[in-house]
Amino acid sequence: MMAPVLDGSRLAGCYCQSFVKESRIPWPKACAFSRLSKVFSQNSLISSTAKFTSSPVPFLGVGCVIKKKGVNVLSADISALNLASEFLYACDDEYDGVIIDPESLPSSANAFVSALRASLFQLETEGLCTSGKKGVWLKILSEQADLVPIAVQEGFTYHHAEPGYVMLTYWIPDEPCMLPASPSHQIGVAGFVLNDKREVLVVKEKCPCSCSGVWKLPTGYINKSEDIFSGAIREVKEETGVDTIFQEMVAFRHAHLVAFEKSDILFVCMLKPLSSEITIDEKELQTAEWMPLDELLEQPFYLEDHMSRKVIDICIKAYEDQYSGFIARQLNSKLDGKLSYLYYNELKNISSIVM
Amino acid sequence: MMAPVLDGSRLAGCYCQSFVKESRIPWPKACAFSRLSKVFSQNSLISSTAKFTSSPVPFLGVGCVIKKKGVNVLSADISALNLASEFLYACDDEYDGVIIDPESLPSSANAFVSALRASLFQLETEGLCTSGKKGVWLKILSEQADLVPIAVQEGFTYHHAEPGYVMLTYWIPDEPCMLPASPSHQIGVAGFVLNDKREVLVVKEKCPCSCSGVWKLPTGYINKSEDIFSGAIREVKEETGVDTIFQEMVAFRHAHLVAFEKSDILFVCMLKPLSSEITIDEKELQTAEWMPLDELLEQPFYLEDHMSRKVIDICIKAYEDQYSGFIARQLNSKLDGKLSYLYYNELKNISSIVM
């Protein structure tokens, strides 16, 4: 069926929208060691394997230690102190991996390296033979930064980072890592706002970059978990004070190697103005104004930039109902139980073109 | 004019497609210290300011140390050794910031903290009065991981990370940070491939997630710097062995809080098959087949999942030329001198609907 195409699950690090699944499934019983652990061979750590194979306490990834909204829920028969001194807490993800609970990380370097090695050894020796665990996610908070060099030394690789933490990963099998890559794109929005006098809302930014001093559409990045159409409306309001409503997304440009060698998608949104008074954000803008469309088209730059000329053509056609972009509709998916927006060409737009 | 909307420049961390600009502009002359450095007040470091105000050697961000493809180019009158012992090398970015050259980082913790403090102090005291430098980018390679806790201690914040390095930032002014956020989105592609027998190419993945066991379209993530249509063609080929060509992007779903609390855009692409023999990628798939469209539509899931049903309707209409999605056209932009793809509704498609 078509449905699963929308569940967010894609291999090359397959995962679904519910990335982390809390789980009470018991960790598989210890088994004979089929191979030396990569960690052990890397660090030539000598240790008694009996300790792990016979240990009655939970291991890395064991289901009886569940992280719920930052609270560790422990089974009654387990001593957290005893565990913390030897193993790291973790919960399973849905994709043959485990996620170490950052709140379970020992503060001392020695305790951390010891618990990390013991846990990785347990995971590798058990995981490879029965549970099939392949990847380990390790989130280290800023206040735990002393642990970062240790994790790297133990074979972890940086995955992504945000203010407040860095996420590292460890891939067990001797095959290419299948964990999902870190986010690769920034999403920008541009608002094309034309009033009933055929005046376009344009701005000049203070940014000292190559666009400095040129008239442009209000643009910006969408915020975390913000929708494209909402971001376009917000950016126009923040930069110019003009209230708008979303009509359609008319085109987007996909550019590569922008910042940090990542990529960038800029969605051009047609917005209808609900107010006309301009109040600029003086931190971001030099100025803003309603510029007659003809005056905009007469600027020399328009003749020299193919990308820009094409976008101008598209926006004008959209304004004149001779073009059909994508509208946004919120729909529910059974697979993740989430409401999310589908952007597509509303057929009534096309019929309006036919008429 | 419209052009600048496509230059990739957007505030809230304004930047353009050419994020880092090499520069030979000399660093501004030292000036009277208008305020105590944030770093100094944070770490109560006592130091002679005379050393910095009167120093004849280049400071952080000075133009005479330029990083070109990993090679430091030094002016003849400067001793690199002397510099490296006291200051970090950097080049300017376009947006009131500097980017520390990771190859200039001292290997010893003491030398690093000393050079970092001296450089930050220099930047803050000079930068705030004349050059207007506001942000510092510090890229620390995996092999330099020992320096990460020091940078965090000195007031740096994690920005993003990739296998091989972590990027940290430092924001000088006493106002909200305007540096661009780290990448926020993963980009997925799904290939809708229908042959002339009205059979759809569908797969069952090995992924143990919620889509396991259901027939779905071939899907995957686009690779670094890969275009959307290319990614769809590649994923179909990798998973099923079927060769295709891109026809149009018919719709996309924007979902939030997917992996790592980031967002996800899945582009559904209509592809035309050029071959029919299926050879599955056994690492990723359980099976794949050409399934009659009617059989796909009869599956119960289709009736229960609104998002999926809508996408099915759209794809069928597109196949029957009763729908117009976006095609991709490569265009040049004068602003960054780059060719990139613009996705839009090719008007000939609409005229075909009119007919």
Coordinates of C-alpha atoms in Angstrom, one line a residue, chain A residues 16-310:
Chain A
C16 CA 10.3 6.0 12.1
Q17 CA 8.7 9.1 13.5
S18 CA 8.7 7.6 16.9
F19 CA 12.5 7.3 17.0
V20 CA 12.9 6.1 20.6
K21 CA 10.7 3.4 22.0
E22 CA 10.6 2.8 25.7
S23 CA 10.7 -0.9 26.2
R24 CA 10.4 -3.5 28.9
I25 CA 11.6 -6.3 26.8
P26 CA 14.3 -8.0 28.8
W27 CA 17.8 -7.9 27.5
P28 CA 18.8 -11.3 26.0
K29 CA 20.6 -13.8 28.2
A30 CA 24.3 -13.7 28.1
C31 CA 25.8 -16.1 25.7
A32 CA 29.2 -17.5 24.8
F33 CA 31.5 -14.9 23.4
S34 CA 31.7 -15.4 19.7
R35 CA 34.4 -12.8 19.1
L36 CA 36.5 -10.2 20.9
S37 CA 34.8 -6.9 21.4
K38 CA 36.0 -4.1 19.2
V39 CA 36.4 -1.9 22.2
F40 CA 38.5 -4.5 24.0
S41 CA 40.8 -5.0 21.1
Q42 CA 41.1 -1.2 20.7
N43 CA 41.9 -0.6 24.3
S44 CA 43.4 -3.9 25.2
L45 CA 41.4 -4.0 28.4
I46 CA 41.9 -7.2 30.4
S47 CA 38.8 -8.2 32.2
S48 CA 37.0 -11.3 33.5
T49 CA 34.2 -12.2 31.2
A50 CA 32.5 -14.3 33.9
K51 CA 31.6 -11.1 35.6
F52 CA 29.3 -10.2 32.8
T53 CA 28.0 -13.6 31.7
S54 CA 26.8 -14.4 35.2
S55 CA 25.9 -11.0 36.4
P56 CA 22.3 -10.8 37.7
V57 CA 22.1 -7.0 37.4
P58 CA 20.7 -5.3 34.3
F59 CA 23.0 -4.6 31.4
L60 CA 23.2 -1.8 29.0
G61 CA 19.8 -1.6 27.2
V62 CA 18.0 -3.8 29.7
G63 CA 14.3 -3.1 29.8
C64 CA 14.0 -2.7 33.5
V65 CA 15.6 0.7 33.5
I66 CA 13.3 3.0 31.6
K67 CA 13.8 6.7 31.0
K68 CA 10.5 8.5 31.1
K69 CA 10.6 12.3 30.5
G70 CA 13.9 12.3 32.3
V71 CA 12.9 10.2 35.2
N72 CA 14.5 6.8 35.7
V73 CA 12.0 4.2 36.6
L74 CA 13.7 1.3 38.3
S75 CA 12.3 -2.1 39.1
A76 CA 12.0 -2.6 42.9
D77 CA 14.7 -5.3 43.0
I78 CA 17.4 -3.2 41.6
S79 CA 19.9 -1.0 43.3
A80 CA 20.5 2.0 41.2
L81 CA 23.8 2.8 43.0
N82 CA 25.1 -0.7 42.3
L83 CA 24.1 -0.4 38.7
A84 CA 25.5 3.1 38.1
S85 CA 28.9 2.0 39.4
E86 CA 29.2 -0.7 36.8
F87 CA 26.9 -0.1 33.9
L88 CA 25.2 2.7 32.0
Y89 CA 21.4 2.9 31.8
A90 CA 19.9 2.8 28.4
C91 CA 16.6 2.2 26.6
D92 CA 16.2 0.5 23.2
D93 CA 15.5 2.4 20.1
E94 CA 13.3 0.8 17.4
Y95 CA 16.2 0.0 15.1
D96 CA 18.6 -2.5 16.6
G97 CA 20.1 0.2 18.7
V98 CA 20.3 1.4 22.3
I99 CA 20.3 5.0 23.7
I100 CA 22.3 5.6 26.8
D101 CA 20.5 7.8 29.3
P102 CA 22.7 10.9 29.8
E103 CA 21.4 11.2 33.3
S104 CA 23.0 7.9 34.1
L105 CA 26.5 8.9 33.1
P106 CA 29.0 8.9 36.0
S107 CA 30.6 12.3 36.7
S108 CA 34.0 10.9 37.2
A109 CA 36.2 10.1 34.2
N110 CA 37.3 6.8 35.7
A111 CA 33.8 5.6 36.6
F112 CA 32.6 6.6 33.1
V113 CA 35.3 4.8 31.1
S114 CA 34.8 1.7 33.3
A115 CA 31.0 1.7 33.0
L116 CA 31.3 2.5 29.2
R117 CA 33.7 -0.3 28.5
A118 CA 31.7 -2.8 30.6
S119 CA 28.5 -1.8 29.0
L120 CA 29.9 -1.9 25.4
F121 CA 31.5 -5.2 26.1
Q122 CA 28.2 -6.6 27.4
L123 CA 26.4 -5.1 24.4
E124 CA 28.8 -6.4 21.8
T125 CA 29.2 -9.9 23.2
E126 CA 25.5 -10.4 23.8
G127 CA 24.1 -8.1 21.1
L128 CA 25.9 -9.7 18.2
C129 CA 24.7 -13.2 19.0
T130 CA 21.1 -12.8 20.0
S131 CA 19.6 -9.3 20.3
G132 CA 21.0 -8.0 17.1
K133 CA 21.8 -4.6 18.7
K134 CA 24.1 -2.7 16.3
G135 CA 24.3 0.9 17.3
V136 CA 24.7 2.9 20.5
W137 CA 23.6 6.5 20.9
L138 CA 25.4 8.5 23.6
K139 CA 24.2 12.0 24.4
I140 CA 26.6 14.0 26.5
L141 CA 25.3 17.3 28.0
S142 CA 27.4 20.4 28.1
E143 CA 28.0 20.1 31.8
Q144 CA 29.4 16.6 31.1
A145 CA 31.9 17.8 28.5
D146 CA 34.8 16.2 30.3
L147 CA 33.4 12.8 29.1
V148 CA 33.6 13.7 25.4
P149 CA 37.3 13.0 24.9
I150 CA 36.8 9.7 26.7
A151 CA 33.9 8.6 24.5
V152 CA 35.9 9.5 21.4
Q153 CA 38.9 7.5 22.7
E154 CA 36.6 4.6 23.3
G155 CA 35.6 4.6 19.6
F156 CA 32.5 6.8 19.6
T157 CA 31.9 9.2 16.6
Y158 CA 30.3 12.6 16.7
H159 CA 26.8 12.5 15.2
H160 CA 25.2 15.8 15.8
A161 CA 25.1 18.6 18.4
E162 CA 22.9 21.3 19.7
P163 CA 23.4 24.0 22.2
G164 CA 23.4 22.0 25.4
Y165 CA 24.6 18.6 24.2
V166 CA 26.6 16.6 21.7
M167 CA 25.4 13.2 20.4
L168 CA 27.9 10.5 19.7
T169 CA 27.4 7.1 18.1
Y170 CA 29.1 3.7 18.2
W171 CA 28.5 1.1 15.5
I172 CA 29.2 -2.5 16.4
P173 CA 29.1 -4.6 13.3
D174 CA 32.1 -4.9 10.9
E175 CA 29.9 -3.4 8.1
P176 CA 29.1 0.1 7.0
C177 CA 27.2 2.1 9.7
M178 CA 23.4 2.2 9.0
L179 CA 22.6 4.8 11.6
P180 CA 20.7 7.8 10.2
A181 CA 22.9 10.8 9.3
S182 CA 22.7 14.0 11.2
P183 CA 20.2 16.6 9.9
S184 CA 21.4 17.9 6.5
H185 CA 19.2 20.8 5.6
Q186 CA 18.3 24.3 6.7
I187 CA 14.8 25.4 5.6
G188 CA 14.3 29.0 4.6
V189 CA 11.1 30.8 3.6
A190 CA 10.5 33.8 1.5
G191 CA 7.2 35.8 1.5
F192 CA 5.9 37.2 -1.8
V193 CA 3.3 39.8 -0.6
L194 CA 1.5 41.8 -3.2
N195 CA -1.2 44.3 -2.3
D196 CA -4.2 45.3 -4.5
K197 CA -2.2 48.3 -5.9
R198 CA 0.3 45.7 -7.4
E199 CA 2.9 46.8 -4.9
V200 CA 5.3 44.2 -3.6
L201 CA 6.6 44.2 0.0
V202 CA 10.4 44.4 -0.2
V203 CA 13.2 44.9 2.3
K204 CA 16.9 45.8 2.4
E205 CA 18.8 43.9 5.0
K206 CA 21.6 45.1 7.3
C207 CA 23.4 41.8 6.7
P208 CA 26.9 42.7 5.3
C209 CA 26.7 39.9 2.8
S210 CA 26.4 39.9 -0.9
C211 CA 22.7 40.8 -0.9
S212 CA 23.4 43.9 1.1
G213 CA 21.8 47.0 -0.4
V214 CA 19.5 45.1 -2.8
W215 CA 15.7 45.0 -2.5
K216 CA 14.6 41.5 -1.7
L217 CA 11.6 39.7 -0.3
P218 CA 11.4 39.2 3.4
T219 CA 13.1 35.9 4.2
G220 CA 14.2 33.8 7.1
Y221 CA 14.6 30.4 8.6
I222 CA 11.7 28.5 10.0
N223 CA 11.9 27.9 13.7
K224 CA 12.2 24.5 15.4
S225 CA 9.0 22.4 14.6
E226 CA 7.5 25.4 12.7
D227 CA 5.6 24.8 9.5
I228 CA 6.7 26.4 6.3
F229 CA 3.6 28.5 5.8
S230 CA 3.7 29.7 9.4
G231 CA 7.3 30.5 9.1
A232 CA 6.7 32.7 6.1
I233 CA 3.9 34.6 7.8
R234 CA 6.0 35.1 10.9
E235 CA 9.1 36.3 9.1
V236 CA 7.1 38.9 7.1
K237 CA 5.5 40.1 10.4
E238 CA 8.7 40.2 12.3
E239 CA 10.7 42.0 9.6
T240 CA 8.0 44.4 8.3
G241 CA 5.1 44.4 10.8
V242 CA 2.7 43.4 8.0
D243 CA 0.1 40.8 8.8
T244 CA -0.6 38.2 6.1
I245 CA -2.3 34.9 5.3
F246 CA -0.8 32.0 3.4
Q247 CA -2.1 31.3 -0.1
E248 CA 0.3 28.8 -1.7
M249 CA 3.9 27.7 -1.9
V250 CA 4.8 28.5 -5.5
A251 CA 8.3 27.2 -5.9
F252 CA 11.4 26.2 -4.0
R253 CA 15.1 26.2 -4.6
H254 CA 17.4 23.4 -3.5
A255 CA 21.0 24.6 -3.0
H256 CA 24.0 22.7 -1.7
L257 CA 27.2 23.5 0.2
V258 CA 25.7 26.5 1.8
A259 CA 26.6 26.8 5.5
F260 CA 28.7 24.1 7.1
E261 CA 28.8 22.3 3.8
K262 CA 25.1 21.5 4.4
S263 CA 22.2 22.1 2.0
D264 CA 19.4 24.6 2.0
I265 CA 15.8 24.6 0.7
L266 CA 14.1 28.0 0.3
F267 CA 10.3 27.8 -0.1
V268 CA 8.8 30.8 -1.9
C269 CA 5.3 31.5 -0.4
M270 CA 2.6 33.6 -1.8
L271 CA 1.0 35.6 1.1
K272 CA -2.0 37.9 1.0
P273 CA -1.6 41.1 3.1
L274 CA -4.1 41.8 5.8
S275 CA -2.5 45.1 6.8
S276 CA -0.3 47.8 5.1
E277 CA 1.5 49.8 7.7
I278 CA 5.3 48.9 7.8
T279 CA 7.2 48.8 11.0
I280 CA 10.7 47.4 10.4
D281 CA 12.8 45.3 12.6
E282 CA 15.8 47.7 13.0
K283 CA 18.1 44.9 14.1
E284 CA 17.7 43.1 10.8
L285 CA 16.6 45.7 8.2
Q286 CA 17.9 48.9 6.8
T287 CA 14.5 49.6 5.3
A288 CA 11.3 48.1 3.8
E289 CA 8.6 49.5 1.5
W290 CA 5.8 48.6 -0.8
M291 CA 7.4 48.8 -4.3
P292 CA 5.3 48.9 -7.5
L293 CA 5.7 45.6 -9.3
D294 CA 6.9 47.3 -12.5
E295 CA 9.6 49.2 -10.6
L296 CA 10.8 45.9 -9.2
L297 CA 10.9 44.3 -12.7
E298 CA 12.8 47.2 -14.1
Q299 CA 15.8 46.7 -11.9
P300 CA 18.9 45.6 -13.8
F301 CA 19.6 42.6 -11.6
Y302 CA 16.4 41.0 -12.8
L303 CA 17.8 40.8 -16.4
E304 CA 21.1 39.2 -15.2
D305 CA 20.0 36.5 -12.8
H306 CA 18.2 33.5 -14.4
M307 CA 17.1 32.0 -11.1
S308 CA 15.6 35.3 -10.0
R309 CA 13.9 36.0 -13.3
K310 CA 12.2 32.6 -13.3

